[in-house]
Amino acid sequence: SSTFPGTIHLRGETLARVVEDLCISFARHGFRFIVFSNHHLDPMHIKGIHEGITRAQKEHDFQAIETGGRMIYSGMELRHHGAIRELGLDPMKEVHADVTETSFILHRAPKILGNRHATLEPVWVDIGAQAMQGHRTFDAMGATEGYIGSPAKATSALGVLHVEEGGELTADFALKLHRGEAIPEIGPMMKQVIDVYTC
């Protein structure tokens, strides 16, 4: 959310143009398959990537995918979702700077995190419903501290699982793209949310 100090914001149109230019450049050099390994799941961010790919494909012959949205918004059951449930949490309510992302930092850079997350109360917001109502920032959605989920329940083990699973799925999606096999798609409900945004 661009309302928090220090946050850098790119318009969806800016991202779409960058992705379009990247795809065109790679396609001109003969690349036929492009994978955007994406971890940022903001609907505008995903829309920008998809829009850029679509624009470039109008004039160039290549195939491309964005990975993060397919992992999280396709409805596929992930191993780390099971681990989140074991912590007594609902994976669909863990959205941003949540138990998963805090676990990643706890695993990769524990000194940076320290114990700052331990006393944070859970914050749950229905991002889809809020977006459909026209709210575009975390402040407007009610997440005034910048996180949605339960960072206090983070564990290093969940961070390891999240990283390993994400890497495995990205590699799997890339191989399937190359082989022409089916890859999970973003589900219809999330597509509706993404469509609300304009690049």
mmCIF file of C-alpha atoms in Angstrom:
data_model
loop_
_atom_site.group_PDB
_atom_site.id
_atom_site.type_symbol
_atom_site.label_atom_id
_atom_site.label_comp_id
_atom_site.label_asym_id
_atom_site.label_seq_id
_atom_site.Cartn_x
_atom_site.Cartn_y
_atom_site.Cartn_z
ATOM 1 C CA SER A 1 0.000 0.000 0.000
ATOM 2 C CA SER A 2 1.552 3.292 -1.105
ATOM 3 C CA THR A 3 0.138 5.130 1.936
ATOM 4 C CA PHE A 4 2.868 3.760 4.262
ATOM 5 C CA PRO A 5 6.086 5.832 4.529
ATOM 6 C CA GLY A 6 8.959 4.322 2.548
ATOM 7 C CA THR A 7 6.703 2.308 0.255
ATOM 8 C CA ILE A 8 7.556 2.632 -3.431
ATOM 9 C CA HIS A 9 4.548 2.492 -5.736
ATOM 10 C CA LEU A 10 4.456 1.625 -9.446
ATOM 11 C CA ARG A 11 1.302 2.210 -11.433
ATOM 12 C CA GLY A 12 -0.143 -0.870 -13.111
ATOM 13 C CA GLU A 13 0.470 0.760 -16.485
ATOM 14 C CA THR A 14 4.168 1.249 -15.665
ATOM 15 C CA LEU A 15 4.560 -2.411 -14.713
ATOM 16 C CA ALA A 16 2.620 -3.552 -17.796
ATOM 17 C CA ARG A 17 4.944 -1.556 -20.060
ATOM 18 C CA VAL A 18 8.071 -2.923 -18.366
ATOM 19 C CA VAL A 19 6.805 -6.507 -18.711
ATOM 20 C CA GLU A 20 5.773 -5.867 -22.335
ATOM 21 C CA ASP A 21 9.226 -4.515 -23.185
ATOM 22 C CA LEU A 22 10.972 -7.403 -21.418
ATOM 23 C CA CYS A 23 8.872 -9.962 -23.308
ATOM 24 C CA ILE A 24 9.444 -8.220 -26.645
ATOM 25 C CA SER A 25 13.199 -8.069 -26.024
ATOM 26 C CA PHE A 26 13.411 -11.762 -25.132
ATOM 27 C CA ALA A 27 11.144 -12.754 -28.050
ATOM 28 C CA ARG A 28 13.322 -10.825 -30.517
ATOM 29 C CA HIS A 29 16.308 -12.840 -29.291
ATOM 30 C CA GLY A 30 14.448 -16.063 -29.974
ATOM 31 C CA PHE A 31 13.144 -16.962 -26.535
ATOM 32 C CA ARG A 32 9.882 -18.901 -26.873
ATOM 33 C CA PHE A 33 9.113 -19.427 -23.173
ATOM 34 C CA ILE A 34 9.212 -16.792 -20.418
ATOM 35 C CA VAL A 35 8.470 -17.366 -16.728
ATOM 36 C CA PHE A 36 7.826 -14.490 -14.334
ATOM 37 C CA SER A 37 8.645 -15.867 -10.888
ATOM 38 C CA ASN A 38 6.429 -13.592 -8.860
ATOM 39 C CA HIS A 39 5.900 -13.433 -5.109
ATOM 40 C CA HIS A 40 3.971 -10.153 -4.908
ATOM 41 C CA LEU A 41 0.275 -11.035 -5.077
ATOM 42 C CA ASP A 42 -1.355 -7.609 -5.151
ATOM 43 C CA PRO A 43 -4.150 -7.761 -7.770
ATOM 44 C CA MET A 44 -2.809 -4.688 -9.625
ATOM 45 C CA HIS A 45 0.660 -6.224 -9.736
ATOM 46 C CA ILE A 46 -0.661 -9.467 -11.242
ATOM 47 C CA LYS A 47 -2.862 -7.507 -13.665
ATOM 48 C CA GLY A 48 0.171 -5.509 -14.835
ATOM 49 C CA ILE A 49 2.204 -8.658 -15.519
ATOM 50 C CA HIS A 50 -0.629 -10.355 -17.394
ATOM 51 C CA GLU A 51 -1.423 -7.191 -19.353
ATOM 52 C CA GLY A 52 2.222 -6.780 -20.392
ATOM 53 C CA ILE A 53 2.435 -10.395 -21.565
ATOM 54 C CA THR A 54 -0.812 -10.080 -23.559
ATOM 55 C CA ARG A 55 0.320 -6.881 -25.290
ATOM 56 C CA ALA A 56 3.668 -8.387 -26.311
ATOM 57 C CA GLN A 57 1.996 -11.559 -27.621
ATOM 58 C CA LYS A 58 -0.013 -9.527 -30.125
ATOM 59 C CA GLU A 59 3.100 -9.080 -32.253
ATOM 60 C CA HIS A 60 5.497 -11.788 -31.080
ATOM 61 C CA ASP A 61 5.296 -15.570 -30.888
ATOM 62 C CA PHE A 62 6.134 -16.767 -27.379
ATOM 63 C CA GLN A 63 4.448 -18.261 -24.322
ATOM 64 C CA ALA A 64 4.722 -16.783 -20.833
ATOM 65 C CA ILE A 65 3.346 -17.320 -17.357
ATOM 66 C CA GLU A 66 3.341 -15.571 -13.995
ATOM 67 C CA THR A 67 3.797 -18.067 -11.163
ATOM 68 C CA GLY A 68 2.712 -16.585 -7.811
ATOM 69 C CA GLY A 69 -0.897 -15.911 -8.760
ATOM 70 C CA ARG A 70 -1.249 -19.433 -10.135
ATOM 71 C CA MET A 71 0.075 -20.969 -6.923
ATOM 72 C CA ILE A 72 -2.025 -18.968 -4.494
ATOM 73 C CA TYR A 73 -5.183 -18.038 -6.426
ATOM 74 C CA SER A 74 -5.816 -21.254 -8.378
ATOM 75 C CA GLY A 75 -7.276 -23.106 -5.411
ATOM 76 C CA MET A 76 -4.539 -25.745 -5.466
ATOM 77 C CA GLU A 77 -3.722 -27.235 -2.065
ATOM 78 C CA LEU A 78 -0.204 -26.292 -1.019
ATOM 79 C CA ARG A 79 1.867 -28.076 1.623
ATOM 80 C CA HIS A 80 2.461 -24.847 3.464
ATOM 81 C CA HIS A 81 -1.319 -24.347 3.678
ATOM 82 C CA GLY A 82 -1.471 -27.547 5.713
ATOM 83 C CA ALA A 83 1.294 -26.248 7.974
ATOM 84 C CA ILE A 84 -0.637 -22.989 8.462
ATOM 85 C CA ARG A 85 -3.741 -24.972 9.478
ATOM 86 C CA GLU A 86 -1.633 -26.880 12.014
ATOM 87 C CA LEU A 87 -0.938 -23.488 13.626
ATOM 88 C CA GLY A 88 -4.720 -23.029 13.992
ATOM 89 C CA LEU A 89 -4.976 -20.491 11.169
ATOM 90 C CA ASP A 90 -6.924 -20.186 7.912
ATOM 91 C CA PRO A 91 -4.482 -19.919 4.954
ATOM 92 C CA MET A 92 -6.958 -17.770 3.015
ATOM 93 C CA LYS A 93 -6.905 -15.125 5.758
ATOM 94 C CA GLU A 94 -3.107 -14.863 5.694
ATOM 95 C CA VAL A 95 -2.500 -12.226 3.023
ATOM 96 C CA HIS A 96 0.366 -9.767 3.536
ATOM 97 C CA ALA A 97 3.284 -9.578 6.024
ATOM 98 C CA ASP A 98 1.377 -12.511 7.494
ATOM 99 C CA VAL A 99 2.377 -15.785 9.116
ATOM 100 C CA THR A 100 3.974 -17.062 5.886
ATOM 101 C CA GLU A 101 5.954 -13.961 4.925
ATOM 102 C CA THR A 102 7.058 -13.366 8.515
ATOM 103 C CA SER A 103 8.141 -17.021 8.676
ATOM 104 C CA PHE A 104 10.246 -16.465 5.553
ATOM 105 C CA ILE A 105 12.040 -13.529 7.227
ATOM 106 C CA LEU A 106 12.377 -15.539 10.451
ATOM 107 C CA HIS A 107 14.103 -18.247 8.388
ATOM 108 C CA ARG A 108 16.263 -16.046 6.143
ATOM 109 C CA ALA A 109 17.048 -12.971 8.256
ATOM 110 C CA PRO A 110 16.104 -13.542 11.906
ATOM 111 C CA LYS A 111 18.391 -10.725 13.126
ATOM 112 C CA ILE A 112 16.466 -8.175 11.056
ATOM 113 C CA LEU A 113 13.141 -9.362 12.430
ATOM 114 C CA GLY A 114 14.221 -9.903 16.015
ATOM 115 C CA ASN A 115 11.128 -10.442 18.133
ATOM 116 C CA ARG A 116 9.140 -7.466 16.806
ATOM 117 C CA HIS A 117 6.360 -9.625 15.405
ATOM 118 C CA ALA A 118 5.645 -11.593 18.574
ATOM 119 C CA THR A 119 3.076 -9.221 20.096
ATOM 120 C CA LEU A 120 1.190 -8.284 16.924
ATOM 121 C CA GLU A 121 -2.523 -9.080 17.096
ATOM 122 C CA PRO A 122 -4.121 -10.822 14.070
ATOM 123 C CA VAL A 123 -5.678 -8.557 11.435
ATOM 124 C CA TRP A 124 -8.079 -10.090 8.934
ATOM 125 C CA VAL A 125 -9.450 -8.268 5.908
ATOM 126 C CA ASP A 126 -11.404 -9.640 2.938
ATOM 127 C CA ILE A 127 -9.250 -8.059 0.209
ATOM 128 C CA GLY A 128 -11.555 -9.222 -2.605
ATOM 129 C CA ALA A 129 -14.660 -7.725 -1.022
ATOM 130 C CA GLN A 130 -12.805 -4.517 -0.180
ATOM 131 C CA ALA A 131 -11.474 -4.181 -3.743
ATOM 132 C CA MET A 132 -14.961 -4.707 -5.169
ATOM 133 C CA GLN A 133 -16.129 -1.837 -2.928
ATOM 134 C CA GLY A 134 -13.487 0.428 -4.461
ATOM 135 C CA HIS A 135 -10.891 0.350 -1.678
ATOM 136 C CA ARG A 136 -7.362 0.195 -3.107
ATOM 137 C CA THR A 137 -5.055 0.725 -0.105
ATOM 138 C CA PHE A 138 -4.535 -1.247 3.091
ATOM 139 C CA ASP A 139 -5.452 1.851 5.107
ATOM 140 C CA ALA A 140 -8.797 2.097 3.322
ATOM 141 C CA MET A 141 -9.349 -1.641 3.815
ATOM 142 C CA GLY A 142 -8.740 -1.418 7.571
ATOM 143 C CA ALA A 143 -5.213 -2.859 7.715
ATOM 144 C CA THR A 144 -3.725 0.295 9.191
ATOM 145 C CA GLU A 145 -0.509 -1.376 10.425
ATOM 146 C CA GLY A 146 0.371 -2.764 6.990
ATOM 147 C CA TYR A 147 -0.190 -6.468 7.618
ATOM 148 C CA ILE A 148 -3.111 -8.827 7.074
ATOM 149 C CA GLY A 149 -2.875 -12.120 8.925
ATOM 150 C CA SER A 150 -1.097 -13.469 11.993
ATOM 151 C CA PRO A 151 2.634 -12.634 11.940
ATOM 152 C CA ALA A 152 3.001 -13.461 15.651
ATOM 153 C CA LYS A 153 2.566 -17.179 14.864
ATOM 154 C CA ALA A 154 5.489 -17.299 12.421
ATOM 155 C CA THR A 155 7.957 -20.199 12.586
ATOM 156 C CA SER A 156 11.267 -20.741 10.837
ATOM 157 C CA ALA A 157 10.075 -24.207 9.731
ATOM 158 C CA LEU A 158 7.118 -22.673 7.870
ATOM 159 C CA GLY A 159 9.537 -20.261 6.181
ATOM 160 C CA VAL A 160 11.682 -23.156 4.936
ATOM 161 C CA LEU A 161 8.646 -25.044 3.645
ATOM 162 C CA HIS A 162 7.297 -21.947 1.877
ATOM 163 C CA VAL A 163 10.590 -21.264 0.057
ATOM 164 C CA GLU A 164 11.165 -24.872 -0.948
ATOM 165 C CA GLU A 165 7.613 -25.403 -2.160
ATOM 166 C CA GLY A 166 7.616 -22.149 -4.131
ATOM 167 C CA GLY A 167 10.845 -23.146 -5.884
ATOM 168 C CA GLU A 168 9.557 -26.626 -6.696
ATOM 169 C CA LEU A 169 6.287 -25.304 -8.130
ATOM 170 C CA THR A 170 8.016 -22.606 -10.186
ATOM 171 C CA ALA A 171 10.259 -25.264 -11.746
ATOM 172 C CA ASP A 172 7.241 -27.533 -12.315
ATOM 173 C CA PHE A 173 5.262 -24.748 -14.007
ATOM 174 C CA ALA A 174 8.240 -23.873 -16.234
ATOM 175 C CA LEU A 175 8.617 -27.488 -17.370
ATOM 176 C CA LYS A 176 4.887 -27.783 -18.019
ATOM 177 C CA LEU A 177 4.927 -24.571 -20.057
ATOM 178 C CA HIS A 178 7.770 -25.958 -22.172
ATOM 179 C CA ARG A 179 6.009 -29.298 -22.651
ATOM 180 C CA GLY A 180 2.648 -27.723 -23.446
ATOM 181 C CA GLU A 181 1.008 -29.299 -20.401
ATOM 182 C CA ALA A 182 -1.815 -27.804 -18.338
ATOM 183 C CA ILE A 183 -0.797 -25.370 -15.600
ATOM 184 C CA PRO A 184 -3.150 -24.256 -12.789
ATOM 185 C CA GLU A 185 -5.014 -21.065 -13.686
ATOM 186 C CA ILE A 186 -6.100 -18.214 -11.433
ATOM 187 C CA GLY A 187 -9.622 -19.041 -10.235
ATOM 188 C CA PRO A 188 -12.720 -17.186 -11.488
ATOM 189 C CA MET A 189 -13.330 -15.359 -8.199
ATOM 190 C CA MET A 190 -9.841 -13.863 -8.130
ATOM 191 C CA LYS A 191 -10.017 -13.083 -11.849
ATOM 192 C CA GLN A 192 -13.063 -10.963 -11.057
ATOM 193 C CA VAL A 193 -11.106 -9.047 -8.434
ATOM 194 C CA ILE A 194 -8.141 -8.558 -10.793
ATOM 195 C CA ASP A 195 -10.491 -7.328 -13.544
ATOM 196 C CA VAL A 196 -11.693 -4.522 -11.249
ATOM 197 C CA TYR A 197 -8.245 -2.933 -11.543
ATOM 198 C CA THR A 198 -7.267 -0.889 -14.596
ATOM 199 C CA CYS A 199 -3.709 -0.643 -15.886
#
